[in-house]
Amino acid sequence: MKALRNTWNLIKQEEISWPLFVFFSSDIEISRAQSPKAVDVLAKEIGLLTDEIEIYGQTKAKVRLSLLERLKDQPDGKYVLVAGITPTPLGEGKSTVTVGLVQALTAHLNINSFACLRQPSQGPTFGVKGGAAGGGYAQVIPMEEFNLHLTGDIHAITAANNLLAAAIDARILHENTQSDKSLYNRLVPVVNGMRGFSPIQLARLRRLGISKTDPETLTEEEISRFVRLDIDPSTITWQRVVDTNDRFLRKITVGQANTEKGFVRQAQFDIAVASEIMAILALTTSLQDMKERLGKMVVANDQKGEPVTAEDLGVTGALAVLMKDAIKPTLMQTLEGTPVFVHAGPFANIAHGNSSVLADKIALKLVGENGFVVTEAGFGADIGMEKFFNIKCRASGLVPSVVVLVATVRALKMHGGGPNVTAGAPLKKEYTEENLQLVADGCCNLQKQIQITQLFGVPVVVALNVFKTDSPAEVDLVCKIAKESGAFDAVPCNHWSAGGRGAIKLAQAVEKAANQKNSFKYLYSLELPIVEKIRIIAQKVYGAQDIELSPVAQSQVDRYTRQGFGNLPICMAKTHLSLSHQPERKGVPTGFILPISEVRASIGAGFIYPLVGTMSTMPGLPTRPCFYDIDLDPITEQVKGLF
Amino acid sequence: MKALRNTWNLIKQEEISWPLFVFFSSDIEISRAQSPKAVDVLAKEIGLLTDEIEIYGQTKAKVRLSLLERLKDQPDGKYVLVAGITPTPLGEGKSTVTVGLVQALTAHLNINSFACLRQPSQGPTFGVKGGAAGGGYAQVIPMEEFNLHLTGDIHAITAANNLLAAAIDARILHENTQSDKSLYNRLVPVVNGMRGFSPIQLARLRRLGISKTDPETLTEEEISRFVRLDIDPSTITWQRVVDTNDRFLRKITVGQANTEKGFVRQAQFDIAVASEIMAILALTTSLQDMKERLGKMVVANDQKGEPVTAEDLGVTGALAVLMKDAIKPTLMQTLEGTPVFVHAGPFANIAHGNSSVLADKIALKLVGENGFVVTEAGFGADIGMEKFFNIKCRASGLVPSVVVLVATVRALKMHGGGPNVTAGAPLKKEYTEENLQLVADGCCNLQKQIQITQLFGVPVVVALNVFKTDSPAEVDLVCKIAKESGAFDAVPCNHWSAGGRGAIKLAQAVEKAANQKNSFKYLYSLELPIVEKIRIIAQKVYGAQDIELSPVAQSQVDRYTRQGFGNLPICMAKTHLSLSHQPERKGVPTGFILPISEVRASIGAGFIYPLVGTMSTMPGLPTRPCFYDIDLDPITEQVKGLF
C-alpha cells in the first residue's frame, strides 16, 4: 500500500494575464483564457495511481472506488460545508465561495484541499439559467465540459430510470393479457431442454416465503403469487425522466397505441436529476450498497397495498449495470489548478440536494489529515444544510468540521424589507446604493441561519460574498452582526473578481474554526414517528408554530409506517425563498403553521419527503431560451455563448 | 505532417488459452477471457498521434477529425462492404463476418485493416435481442462497453433530439399566448440598455427577406413575420426519443398539465437511434456540414404549408454543441487486437442503416493504400447495400472495392421452402440435418442478391457463414452455385468458432477481388422525379412489377417536390424479411406491386423515405426481458448475463 504524501506537489496554474478586475465579458471567456492541466497530471499530483483513474478526454477522469480500500488507514481531512442564508432568486454564490475557498487553501496557502460539487442538470443549461461551475475567477474548468454531458452520469441515470418505468407498464400489460400459466411459461422458459429460475427470481420466491427451487414443483397458487405483481396502476409513483426542459411532458397520457390494448394511464416526465436514482447515487457508499438501494426502490403498491419494488420487477442487476460507471466520481480542476470532484446532483426539494457521499469520502482520504474537503448544500441552510446533516451525514457517517454560511448584502437588504428581486429584471436602487438600515434589518435572516447551524453543534464562519456595489460600511456591518450572533468569524470575500487570492481570509478563518471544539449531533432520532420528525424540523429549523397534515398526507404517513418505512430520515420539499412555506415572507417569519399537502417516499435513497405546497419537477423553456446565443465554431470547435 | 507507416506494428493478442471449438457458454465469457490492450497502445500502433485521441477509460477512445487534415494526401485503402442475403429473423452473422474478416486480414495476413461498425441501441440490449458486437471468436471487446453507454453518442443524440422537440411545443405555446409585441420584446430583449438580434435571429431575418439589423426599425408586419413560426401542430413530424424499449410511449398525449393551457396534442416517442440526428451523424463529413444539416432539419409545416426548420427555432448552435463530441468516432478493438471504429447506428428502415462516413474516411486514411476498411450494411443487400451505395456513398464520395455477401445454409433452406424460423423457438429438423434440395432451391435468393450487387458494378465475394450442423455437401453446393451466379468467389467461413484463422480464405478472396476491375455506379440519377426513383429501386432491386402510391403518399411527394426536396436520394422503409413487402414471401418473389403508404423526408440527413407498410419505431419489452439475467458483481465489477 502506497501512503499519500502529506502535501501535494500541485503545479499551480499561471495567473491569467489580463489584469484582475478588468473583467472578461463572460464566465466562459475567463474559463477559456486558462488552459487546464492534463487530468492525468493533476491525478498524479494528488497521489492517485495510474490504475485508479479512467481518463475521459483531456480534462476529466473518473476515479475508481478501489482507492477507498487502498487508503482505508489514512485519517480523514477536515470536512467543510458551504451553506447559505435564504437566497434571492439570483442566488448568493455558494458555488463560487466553494471554489474560491479551495483555490485560496491550496493555490495560496499550500494546504491540500478538494471541492466536491454537484453535477448540474443539462436541461436548464439551454433554458433560463446558466451552468453551475461557479463563476468569474472562481470556477471549474473547462466550464462547457462541466455543464454538458460530463462523463455521462446523468445519461446513465436517465437510462436506468426509464428502463424501470418501461418495465412497470410492460409488466402490467403482460399480466393483464395472459393467464398465470402463460406468464409462468414465459417468465420461466425451457431453454435447451432445461428450466430454471434466475437468481433474481429465486430471491423473489424467498420473499414470497416459497423455498422451492425447481420450477416444476410450484403449486398453482404459488405460481399465481410468483407471476403476478398485481400492480395497482393508480399507485404508481415511478415517473419517466429526460434531461430536457420539456414542459409538455409534465402531464401526459401513455399507452394510446393499439398495441397497448387500451391500458392507457396518466403519467409524467420529470427532469432527470429528480430521479430517485440520482438521490441514490448521491447517498450510496459502495457498489454493493447501490445495488441494494436500487433493488429496494418502491415504484407502486399492489392491489393489497403492499409495496412493489424494482427487485420484484427483476431489474435490479440491469440497473446496477447501467450505473456501474456513474458511481465513480469525476475529477476536474478549478481555474487555479486545484482538484475538484463533480458527482451527483439530486434535486434540492424532493431530494436532498447534496453532491455524493463517495466523492467526499475519497477526497477526505486524498487531502490527508491536515487537508480540507469543501462541499456545498443547495438552497438556504434551513433546507440544504439541514438535509446535509440529517440525511447525507447519516448515510456517510462523516462528521463536518465547519459550516461556511454565505451571505450577500443584496439578499440581506431584501430580508430587511427591500423591493422584490426578480431574475431578468434590473435591480432597484436600494440594491446598488448604500443602505445600512435595510442591511441591519435583514441580518435577522443571517442570525436565524447561524442559530440553525448551531443546533447541529458545528462552528460557523460567515462568508460575505462582496459585490462591487457593496459599501465598506455595509460589509463591516454584516461582519459585525454575524460575529455578535455567534459566528466563529465573518469575513468579506472577493473570489469572484480575484480568484483564490480574494478568499484567503476566509480560508484562514475556516482553518482556525476547524480546530474548534465540535459537538456535531443530528437534529432528531430516526426512531421518532414520521410526524414528530417533521414537526421538529418545522419548529426548530423553520420557526413554525406547528405543522398541519392534509388527510391525504396523514394516510400516506400511516401507510409508510405500516409498511415499515417509519424509521427513515425526513427530506422536506419546501420553497427555498423563505424560511416558511410562503416565498414572499422574507426575514424570519413567525407564527405560521406549515401545511404538509402530501408525504412521499424514496425508499431506495432512504428518506420520506413531505411536500410543503406543490413542487415542479419539470422546468420549461421560456419564450427566448438561452440556446439562441449558443453556437459552436466549426473550425476552432469552441463553444460560444454558453453563459 | 507525419506520414503513416505502410504496415502497422500491431501487437496481436495472445490466443485465448482454451482450446478452440470447446466453447465458452456465452459471448461475454469469450470477451472476458481476452484482455484488451490499452487503447492508447492500439492508437499508437496504428499511427495516431497523442493529441489526435481522447481516451475514455482503458478500452475506448474518441478520434479527432483533425486527423483527416493531417492525412489528406495519404491515398485511401480498399473499401469493403459486408451485406447479406434476405435473412431469417435470427440474422446471418454479418457482424461476425466483418470482425472475422479484419481479424484474418490483420492478425493473420499482416495486412492493415479496420472494421467500421454501428453503435447498437442500448434499449434492445435489455429487451429481446442481445448486443451487436459480433460473437464467438469474432467480436469487439470489451463487449459490455460496446453494448452499453460506449462514449455517450446516443445519449448526446437523445439530448439534442429532445431539446428540439421541447422547443417546438414551447414555441407553439408561447406564440399562442402572447401578442406580436410581447413575443418580440421577449425574443429581442433589452439587455444592459442594449437591444440586438443574435446571429441566428439575423439569419432568420435574411431568410424572410428582411435586411434590417436594428431591432427598433422593423415594421409591425415584419415583426409579426419574424416572431411567428406559425407551426401547424397537425404537421409536426419531429418526435421525442428515448434509448429504452418503452412500448407505452408509442402513442401518447402531451401537454395535459394546467400550465400548458390546453394545448394538448398526440405525439410519440421513438427509440433514440430512429432520430434523424442519428442519420445525420452517420452521413456527415465535418463539423460544419453537421451544423448545416442540423439546421436544415424540417420539423413541421407552418399554416401556409412551408417547412419549419431547426434553424427557424433558433436551436442549430445548441444542437451542434450537444453533438460536438459525438461526431468523433470511437476506437475499440477486436478479440485479436485489431482496430475497430464504432460510430453511429441509424435505423435500417426509416433511415439508411449504415455506420458513419467519418469513421470510414478516417479508417481509409489510417490503413494506407494497401489496407482494407470493412464496414457493414444492415438487413439484406436489397436494403442495406442499396442504401449504402445510393445514399452513403453519395454523401461520402467514396468508391467501394468489394462487396462481401453473407449467406447461411439455414437462410437458404428457408428460402428453398423450409419451415418458418422464429426467434426463441427450437429449429426444425430441416435446419439441423442435411437437405441439399432445400439448399439448392433457396439459392435463388443468393443469386438475386448477387445480381443486385452487380447492378452497382462492384465485385462480390460470397461468405458462407458455416454452422456446425451444415454438411460439407451443403457448403460445397452453396459455393458452387454462388460462383456460377457471378460471384467473384465464394468461401466457407469459420470465424465464429476459430476467429480470424477461420476467415483467412475469405480474406484472400477479398484481397484478390479488390484488384478486379471496378465500375461502380449509382442506380439512379438524383434529378429524376421522386416517384421515378422509387420505381427504379422497386423494379430493379426488389423485382416488383410496379409501385402503387396511396393518395396520401402522392400528396406528400407533391409537397416535397414543391418545397424543393425532389432531388434527394430515396431511403426505402421496407421489411428486411423478404425482397417484397410481404415478409412471408421468401426466395425471389415476383409479380408484386409495391404499395407506398406514405412518403416522409429527413431533410437534414438528406433523403426521402417512402413507407412500404407500417414501420415500428419503438420496440417493446417482452414478458421476460433479458434483464432478468443481467447482474453486476459488486466485488469484481464484472457484468454477468449480458448475452
Short mmCIF file of N, CA and C in Angstrom, two decimals, chain A residues 198-208 311:
data_model
loop_
_atom_site.label_atom_id
_atom_site.label_comp_id
_atom_site.label_asym_id
_atom_site.label_seq_id
_atom_site.Cartn_x
_atom_site.Cartn_y
_atom_site.Cartn_z
N SER A 198 -33.99 -17.71 -12.56
CA SER A 198 -32.78 -16.90 -12.48
C SER A 198 -32.60 -16.48 -11.02
N PRO A 199 -31.39 -16.08 -10.64
CA PRO A 199 -31.16 -15.70 -9.24
C PRO A 199 -32.16 -14.66 -8.72
N ILE A 200 -32.51 -13.69 -9.54
CA ILE A 200 -33.41 -12.64 -9.06
C ILE A 200 -34.83 -13.20 -8.87
N GLN A 201 -35.17 -14.25 -9.64
CA GLN A 201 -36.47 -14.90 -9.44
C GLN A 201 -36.46 -15.74 -8.16
N LEU A 202 -35.33 -16.38 -7.89
CA LEU A 202 -35.23 -17.16 -6.64
C LEU A 202 -35.35 -16.23 -5.44
N ALA A 203 -34.78 -15.05 -5.56
CA ALA A 203 -34.88 -14.09 -4.46
C ALA A 203 -36.33 -13.69 -4.24
N ARG A 204 -37.05 -13.51 -5.34
CA ARG A 204 -38.47 -13.16 -5.20
C ARG A 204 -39.24 -14.30 -4.54
N LEU A 205 -38.96 -15.54 -4.93
CA LEU A 205 -39.63 -16.68 -4.31
C LEU A 205 -39.39 -16.68 -2.80
N ARG A 206 -38.15 -16.41 -2.40
CA ARG A 206 -37.85 -16.39 -0.96
C ARG A 206 -38.65 -15.30 -0.26
N ARG A 207 -38.77 -14.11 -0.92
CA ARG A 207 -39.56 -13.04 -0.30
C ARG A 207 -41.03 -13.46 -0.16
N LEU A 208 -41.48 -14.30 -1.08
CA LEU A 208 -42.87 -14.77 -1.02
C LEU A 208 -43.01 -15.95 -0.04
N GLU A 311 -36.73 -4.67 -7.43
CA GLU A 311 -36.32 -6.07 -7.28
C GLU A 311 -37.45 -7.01 -7.70
#
